[in-house]
PDB file of C-alpha atoms in Angstrom:
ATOM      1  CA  UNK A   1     -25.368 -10.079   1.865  1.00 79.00           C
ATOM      2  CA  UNK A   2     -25.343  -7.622  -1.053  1.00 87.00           C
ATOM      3  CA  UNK A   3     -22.843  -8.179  -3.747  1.00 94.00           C
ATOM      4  CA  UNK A   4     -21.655  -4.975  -5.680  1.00 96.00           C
ATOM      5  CA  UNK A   5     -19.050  -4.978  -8.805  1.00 97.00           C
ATOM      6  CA  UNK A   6     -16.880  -1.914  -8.878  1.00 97.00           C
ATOM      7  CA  UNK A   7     -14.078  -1.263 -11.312  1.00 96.00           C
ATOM      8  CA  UNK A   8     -10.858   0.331 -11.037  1.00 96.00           C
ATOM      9  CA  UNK A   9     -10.028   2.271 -13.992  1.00 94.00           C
ATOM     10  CA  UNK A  10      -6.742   4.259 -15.523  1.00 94.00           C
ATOM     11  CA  UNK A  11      -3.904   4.359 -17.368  1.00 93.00           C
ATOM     12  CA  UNK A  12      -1.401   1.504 -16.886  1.00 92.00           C
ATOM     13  CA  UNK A  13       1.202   2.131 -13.911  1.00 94.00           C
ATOM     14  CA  UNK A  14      -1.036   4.678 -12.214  1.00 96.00           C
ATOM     15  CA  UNK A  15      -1.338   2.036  -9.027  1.00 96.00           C
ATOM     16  CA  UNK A  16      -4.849   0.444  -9.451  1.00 96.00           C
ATOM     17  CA  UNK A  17      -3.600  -2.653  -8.652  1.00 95.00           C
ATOM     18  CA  UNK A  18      -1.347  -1.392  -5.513  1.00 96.00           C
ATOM     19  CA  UNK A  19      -4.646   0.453  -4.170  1.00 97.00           C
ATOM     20  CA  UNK A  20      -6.632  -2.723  -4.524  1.00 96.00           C
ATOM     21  CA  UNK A  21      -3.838  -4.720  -2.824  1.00 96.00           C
ATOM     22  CA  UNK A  22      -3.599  -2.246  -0.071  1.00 96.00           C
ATOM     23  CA  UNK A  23      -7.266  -2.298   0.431  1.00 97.00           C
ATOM     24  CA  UNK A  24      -7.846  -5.881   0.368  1.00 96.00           C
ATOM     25  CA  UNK A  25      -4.858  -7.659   1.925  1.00 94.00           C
ATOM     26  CA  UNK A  26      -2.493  -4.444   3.658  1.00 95.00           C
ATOM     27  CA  UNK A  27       0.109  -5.289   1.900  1.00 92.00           C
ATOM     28  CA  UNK A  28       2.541  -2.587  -0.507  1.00 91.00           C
ATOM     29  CA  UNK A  29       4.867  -3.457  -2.960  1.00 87.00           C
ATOM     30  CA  UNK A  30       6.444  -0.961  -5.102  1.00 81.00           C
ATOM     31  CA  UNK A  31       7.255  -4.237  -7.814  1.00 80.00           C
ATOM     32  CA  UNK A  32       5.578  -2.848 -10.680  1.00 74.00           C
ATOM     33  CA  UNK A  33       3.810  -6.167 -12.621  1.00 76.00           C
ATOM     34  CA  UNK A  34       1.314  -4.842 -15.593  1.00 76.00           C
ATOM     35  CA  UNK A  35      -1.923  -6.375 -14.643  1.00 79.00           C
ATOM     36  CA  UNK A  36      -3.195  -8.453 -18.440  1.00 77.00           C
ATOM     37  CA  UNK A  37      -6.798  -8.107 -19.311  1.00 74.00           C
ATOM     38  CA  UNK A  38      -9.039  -7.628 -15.939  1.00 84.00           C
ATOM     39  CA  UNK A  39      -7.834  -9.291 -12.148  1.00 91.00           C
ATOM     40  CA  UNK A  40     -11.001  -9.351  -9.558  1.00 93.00           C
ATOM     41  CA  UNK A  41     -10.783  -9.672  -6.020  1.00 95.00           C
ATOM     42  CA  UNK A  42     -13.491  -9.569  -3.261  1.00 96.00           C
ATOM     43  CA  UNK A  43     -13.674  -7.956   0.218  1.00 96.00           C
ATOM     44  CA  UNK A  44     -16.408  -7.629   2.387  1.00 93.00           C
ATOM     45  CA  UNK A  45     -16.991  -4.262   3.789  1.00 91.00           C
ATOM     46  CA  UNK A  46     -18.669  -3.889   7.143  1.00 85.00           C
ATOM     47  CA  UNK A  47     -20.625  -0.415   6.830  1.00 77.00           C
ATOM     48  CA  UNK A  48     -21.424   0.446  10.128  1.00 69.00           C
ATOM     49  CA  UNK A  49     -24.912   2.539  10.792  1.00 68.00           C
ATOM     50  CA  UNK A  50     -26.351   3.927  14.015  1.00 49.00           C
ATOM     51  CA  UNK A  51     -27.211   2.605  16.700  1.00 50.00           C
ATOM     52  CA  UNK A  52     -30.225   1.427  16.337  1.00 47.00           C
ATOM     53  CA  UNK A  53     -30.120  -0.156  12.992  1.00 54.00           C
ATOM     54  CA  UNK A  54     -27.993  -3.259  12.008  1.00 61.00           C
ATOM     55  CA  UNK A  55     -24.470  -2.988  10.230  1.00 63.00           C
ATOM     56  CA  UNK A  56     -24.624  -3.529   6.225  1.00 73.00           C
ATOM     57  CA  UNK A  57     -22.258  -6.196   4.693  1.00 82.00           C
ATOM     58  CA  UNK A  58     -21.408  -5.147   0.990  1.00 90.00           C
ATOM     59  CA  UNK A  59     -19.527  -7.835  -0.710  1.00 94.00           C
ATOM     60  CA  UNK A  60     -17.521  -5.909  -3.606  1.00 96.00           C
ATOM     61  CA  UNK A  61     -16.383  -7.337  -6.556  1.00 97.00           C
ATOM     62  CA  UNK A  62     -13.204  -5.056  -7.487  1.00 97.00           C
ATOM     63  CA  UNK A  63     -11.916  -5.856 -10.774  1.00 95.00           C
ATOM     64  CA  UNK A  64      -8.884  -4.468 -11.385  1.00 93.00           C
ATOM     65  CA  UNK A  65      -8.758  -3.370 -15.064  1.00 87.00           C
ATOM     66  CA  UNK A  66      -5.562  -3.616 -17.849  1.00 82.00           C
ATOM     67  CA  UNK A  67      -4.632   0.733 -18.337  1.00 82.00           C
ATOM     68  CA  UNK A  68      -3.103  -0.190 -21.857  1.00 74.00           C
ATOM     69  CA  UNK A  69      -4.673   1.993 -24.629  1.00 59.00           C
ATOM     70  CA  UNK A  70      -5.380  -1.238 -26.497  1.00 58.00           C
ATOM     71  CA  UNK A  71      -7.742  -2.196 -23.929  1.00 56.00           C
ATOM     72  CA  UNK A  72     -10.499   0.479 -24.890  1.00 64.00           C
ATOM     73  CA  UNK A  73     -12.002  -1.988 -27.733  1.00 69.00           C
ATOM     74  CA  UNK A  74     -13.029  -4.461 -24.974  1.00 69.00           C
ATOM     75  CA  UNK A  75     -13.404  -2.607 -22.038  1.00 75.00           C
ATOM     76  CA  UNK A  76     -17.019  -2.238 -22.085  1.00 83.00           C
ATOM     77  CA  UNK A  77     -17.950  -5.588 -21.941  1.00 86.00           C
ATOM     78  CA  UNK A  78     -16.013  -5.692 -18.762  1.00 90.00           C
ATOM     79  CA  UNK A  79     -17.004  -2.527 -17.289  1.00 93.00           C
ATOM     80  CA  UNK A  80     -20.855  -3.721 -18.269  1.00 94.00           C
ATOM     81  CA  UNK A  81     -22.754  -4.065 -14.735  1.00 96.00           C
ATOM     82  CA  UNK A  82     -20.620  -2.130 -11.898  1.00 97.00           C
ATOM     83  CA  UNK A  83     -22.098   0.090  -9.475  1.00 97.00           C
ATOM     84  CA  UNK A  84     -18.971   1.983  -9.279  1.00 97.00           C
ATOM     85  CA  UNK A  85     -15.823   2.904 -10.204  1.00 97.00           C
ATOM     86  CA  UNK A  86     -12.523   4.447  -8.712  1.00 98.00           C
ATOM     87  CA  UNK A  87     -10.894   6.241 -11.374  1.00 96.00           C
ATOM     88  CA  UNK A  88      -7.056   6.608 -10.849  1.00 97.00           C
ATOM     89  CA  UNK A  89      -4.343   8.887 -12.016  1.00 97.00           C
ATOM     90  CA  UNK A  90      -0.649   9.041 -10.913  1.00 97.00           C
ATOM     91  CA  UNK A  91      -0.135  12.271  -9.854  1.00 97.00           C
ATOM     92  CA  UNK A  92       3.412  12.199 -10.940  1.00 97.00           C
ATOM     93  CA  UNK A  93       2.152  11.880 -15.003  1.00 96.00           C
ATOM     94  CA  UNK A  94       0.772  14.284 -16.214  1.00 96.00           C
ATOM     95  CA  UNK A  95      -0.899  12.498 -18.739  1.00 96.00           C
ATOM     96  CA  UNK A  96      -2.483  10.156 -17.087  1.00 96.00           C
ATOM     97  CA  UNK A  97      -4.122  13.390 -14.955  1.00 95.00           C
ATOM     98  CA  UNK A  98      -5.282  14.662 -18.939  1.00 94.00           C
ATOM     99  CA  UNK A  99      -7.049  10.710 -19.182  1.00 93.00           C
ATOM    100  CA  UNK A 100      -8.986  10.991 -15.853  1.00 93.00           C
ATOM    101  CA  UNK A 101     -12.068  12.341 -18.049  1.00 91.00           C
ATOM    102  CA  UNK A 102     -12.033  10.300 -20.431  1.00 91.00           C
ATOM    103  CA  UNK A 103     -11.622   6.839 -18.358  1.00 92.00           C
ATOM    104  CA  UNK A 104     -14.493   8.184 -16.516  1.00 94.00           C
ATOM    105  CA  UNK A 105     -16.709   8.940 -19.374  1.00 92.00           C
ATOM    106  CA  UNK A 106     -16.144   5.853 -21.157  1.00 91.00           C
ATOM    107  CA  UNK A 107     -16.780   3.953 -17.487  1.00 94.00           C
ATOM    108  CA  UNK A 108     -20.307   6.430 -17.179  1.00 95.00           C
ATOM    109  CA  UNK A 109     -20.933   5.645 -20.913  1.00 94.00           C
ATOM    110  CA  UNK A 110     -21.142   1.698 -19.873  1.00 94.00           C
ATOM    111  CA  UNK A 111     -22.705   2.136 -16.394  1.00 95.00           C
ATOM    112  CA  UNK A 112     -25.098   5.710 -16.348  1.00 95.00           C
ATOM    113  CA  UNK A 113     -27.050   4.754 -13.340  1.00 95.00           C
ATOM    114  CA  UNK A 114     -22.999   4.377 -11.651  1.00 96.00           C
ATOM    115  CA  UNK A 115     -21.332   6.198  -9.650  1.00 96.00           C
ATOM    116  CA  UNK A 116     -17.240   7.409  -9.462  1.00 97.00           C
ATOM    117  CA  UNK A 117     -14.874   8.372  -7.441  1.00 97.00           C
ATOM    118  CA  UNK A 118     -11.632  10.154  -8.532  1.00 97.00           C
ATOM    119  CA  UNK A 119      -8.329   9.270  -7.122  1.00 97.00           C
ATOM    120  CA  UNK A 120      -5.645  11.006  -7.191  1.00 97.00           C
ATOM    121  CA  UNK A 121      -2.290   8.115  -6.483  1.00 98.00           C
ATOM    122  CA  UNK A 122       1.067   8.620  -5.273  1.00 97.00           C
ATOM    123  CA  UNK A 123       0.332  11.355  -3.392  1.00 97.00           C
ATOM    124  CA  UNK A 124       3.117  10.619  -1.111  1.00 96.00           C
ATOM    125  CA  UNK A 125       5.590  11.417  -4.223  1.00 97.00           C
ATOM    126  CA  UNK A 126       4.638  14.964  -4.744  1.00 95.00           C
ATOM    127  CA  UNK A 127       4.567  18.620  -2.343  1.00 95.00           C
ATOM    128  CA  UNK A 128       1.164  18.784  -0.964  1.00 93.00           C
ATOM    129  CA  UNK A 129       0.858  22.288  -2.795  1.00 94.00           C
ATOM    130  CA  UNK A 130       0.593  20.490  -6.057  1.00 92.00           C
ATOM    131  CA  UNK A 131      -2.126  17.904  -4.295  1.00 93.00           C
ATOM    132  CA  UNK A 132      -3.868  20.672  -3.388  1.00 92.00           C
ATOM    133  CA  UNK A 133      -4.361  22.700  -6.796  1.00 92.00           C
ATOM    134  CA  UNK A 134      -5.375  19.158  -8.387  1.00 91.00           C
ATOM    135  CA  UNK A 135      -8.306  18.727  -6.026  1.00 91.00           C
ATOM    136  CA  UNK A 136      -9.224  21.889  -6.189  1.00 89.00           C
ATOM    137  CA  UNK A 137      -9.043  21.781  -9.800  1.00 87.00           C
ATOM    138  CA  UNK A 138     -11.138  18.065 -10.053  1.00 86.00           C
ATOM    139  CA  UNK A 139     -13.420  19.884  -6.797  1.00 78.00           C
ATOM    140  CA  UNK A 140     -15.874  21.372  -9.361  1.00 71.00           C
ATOM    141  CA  UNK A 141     -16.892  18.090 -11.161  1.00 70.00           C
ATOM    142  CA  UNK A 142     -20.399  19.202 -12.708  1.00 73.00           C
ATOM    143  CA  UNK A 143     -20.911  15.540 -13.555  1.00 82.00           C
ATOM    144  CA  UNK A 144     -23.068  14.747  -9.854  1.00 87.00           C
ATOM    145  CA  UNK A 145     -22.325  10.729 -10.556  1.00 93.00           C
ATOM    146  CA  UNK A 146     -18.719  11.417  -9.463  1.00 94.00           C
ATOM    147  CA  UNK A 147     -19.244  11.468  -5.673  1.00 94.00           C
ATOM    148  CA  UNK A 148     -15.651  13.022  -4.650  1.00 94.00           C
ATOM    149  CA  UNK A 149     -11.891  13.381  -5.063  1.00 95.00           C
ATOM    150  CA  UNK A 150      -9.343  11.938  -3.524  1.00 97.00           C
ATOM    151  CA  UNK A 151      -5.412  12.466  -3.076  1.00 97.00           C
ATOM    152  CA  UNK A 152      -4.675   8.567  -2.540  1.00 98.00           C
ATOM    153  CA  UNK A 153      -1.445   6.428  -1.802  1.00 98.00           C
ATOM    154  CA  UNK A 154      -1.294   2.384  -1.561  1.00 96.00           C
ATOM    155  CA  UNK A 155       2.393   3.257  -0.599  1.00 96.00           C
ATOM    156  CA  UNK A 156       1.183   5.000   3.267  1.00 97.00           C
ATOM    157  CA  UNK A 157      -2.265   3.759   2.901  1.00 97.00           C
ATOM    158  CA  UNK A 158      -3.416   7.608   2.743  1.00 97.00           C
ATOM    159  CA  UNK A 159      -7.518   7.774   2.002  1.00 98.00           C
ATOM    160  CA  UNK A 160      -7.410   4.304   0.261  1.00 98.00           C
ATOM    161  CA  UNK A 161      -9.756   2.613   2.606  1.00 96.00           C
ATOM    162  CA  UNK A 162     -12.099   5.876   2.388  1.00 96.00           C
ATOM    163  CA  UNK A 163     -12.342   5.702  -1.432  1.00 97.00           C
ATOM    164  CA  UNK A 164     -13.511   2.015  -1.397  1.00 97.00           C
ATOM    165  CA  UNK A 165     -15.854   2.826   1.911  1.00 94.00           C
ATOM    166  CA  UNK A 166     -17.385   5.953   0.560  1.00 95.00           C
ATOM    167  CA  UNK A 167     -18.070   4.465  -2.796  1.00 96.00           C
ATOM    168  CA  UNK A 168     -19.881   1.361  -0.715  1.00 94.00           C
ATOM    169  CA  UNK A 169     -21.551   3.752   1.318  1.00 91.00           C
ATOM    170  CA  UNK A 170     -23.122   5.527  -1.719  1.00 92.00           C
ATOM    171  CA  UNK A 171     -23.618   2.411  -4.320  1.00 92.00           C
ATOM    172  CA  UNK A 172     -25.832   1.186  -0.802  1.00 85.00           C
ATOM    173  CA  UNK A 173     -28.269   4.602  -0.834  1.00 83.00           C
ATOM    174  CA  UNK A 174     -28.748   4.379  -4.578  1.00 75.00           C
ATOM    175  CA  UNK A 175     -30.692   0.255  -3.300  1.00 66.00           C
ATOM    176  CA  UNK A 176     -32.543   1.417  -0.645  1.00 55.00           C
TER     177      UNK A 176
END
């Protein structure tokens, strides 16, 4: 089985560590605990193919990284080595929205041979007009490493399975 680290990156409270949970073990809570220095979990991922060739098992290695500004001094050394990354925002902060470039950028810096995906959390909070002009706003990424953007909630479990499968799907091209 192939092992692949990928890194969940953002500003603190934008629900890396609610998308991770929801992924891994189905489970919500809107408790908000800060997550201190880097958490990793593991989940295998059956990739189904066609019909003629096997399924792929991807073991990933999420680790689910601290958002705190302070952070940014040590963060390469723990971004060093992942395939991928899901870089998050909260769609209710603006700010954290402004940040999605530069957590990406400092994540491609690391890790140029990586790939990203952009999502966009809490989608559930906010009128699907405003979801719609972000997307369309992150659609036009010229950066080709960051493979698509998502509107995302751990809350209704809206595209947070697809952002962890589509970033397995694509971290398993760049092997074979």
């Amino acid at each position: 089985m192939i092992s692949k680290k990928i890194c969940l990156v953002g500003d603190f409270g934008v629900g890396k560590t609610s998308l991770i949970r929801k992924f891994v073990d189905r489970q919500f809570s809107d408790q908000y605990l800060s997550t201190v220095g880097v958490k990793i979990s593991r989940k295998k991922v059956d990739l189904p193919k066609t019909e003629a060739e096997k399924k792929n098992f991807l073991q990933l290695l999420i680790w689910d990284l601290e958002g705190h500004t302070k952070f940014k001094a040590i963060a390469p050394s723990y971004l060093q080595g992942a395939s991928g990354a899901i870089v998050v925002a909260d769609v209710t902060r603006q700010e954290t929205i402004e940040n999605l470039s530069e957590r990406l950028d400092l994540f491609l810096s690391v890790n140029p041979k990586s790939v990203a995906i952009l999502a966009l959390n809490k989608s559930d909070l906010v009128d699907v007009e405003i979801i719609n002009q972000l997307l369309s706003k992150f659609e036009h990424q010229e950066d080709e490493r960051v493979i698509a953007t998502y509107s995302t909630s751990a809350k209704t479990g809206e595209n947070v399975d697809e952002i962890f499968e589509k970033l397995s799907y694509r971290m398993l091209e760049k092997i074979g």
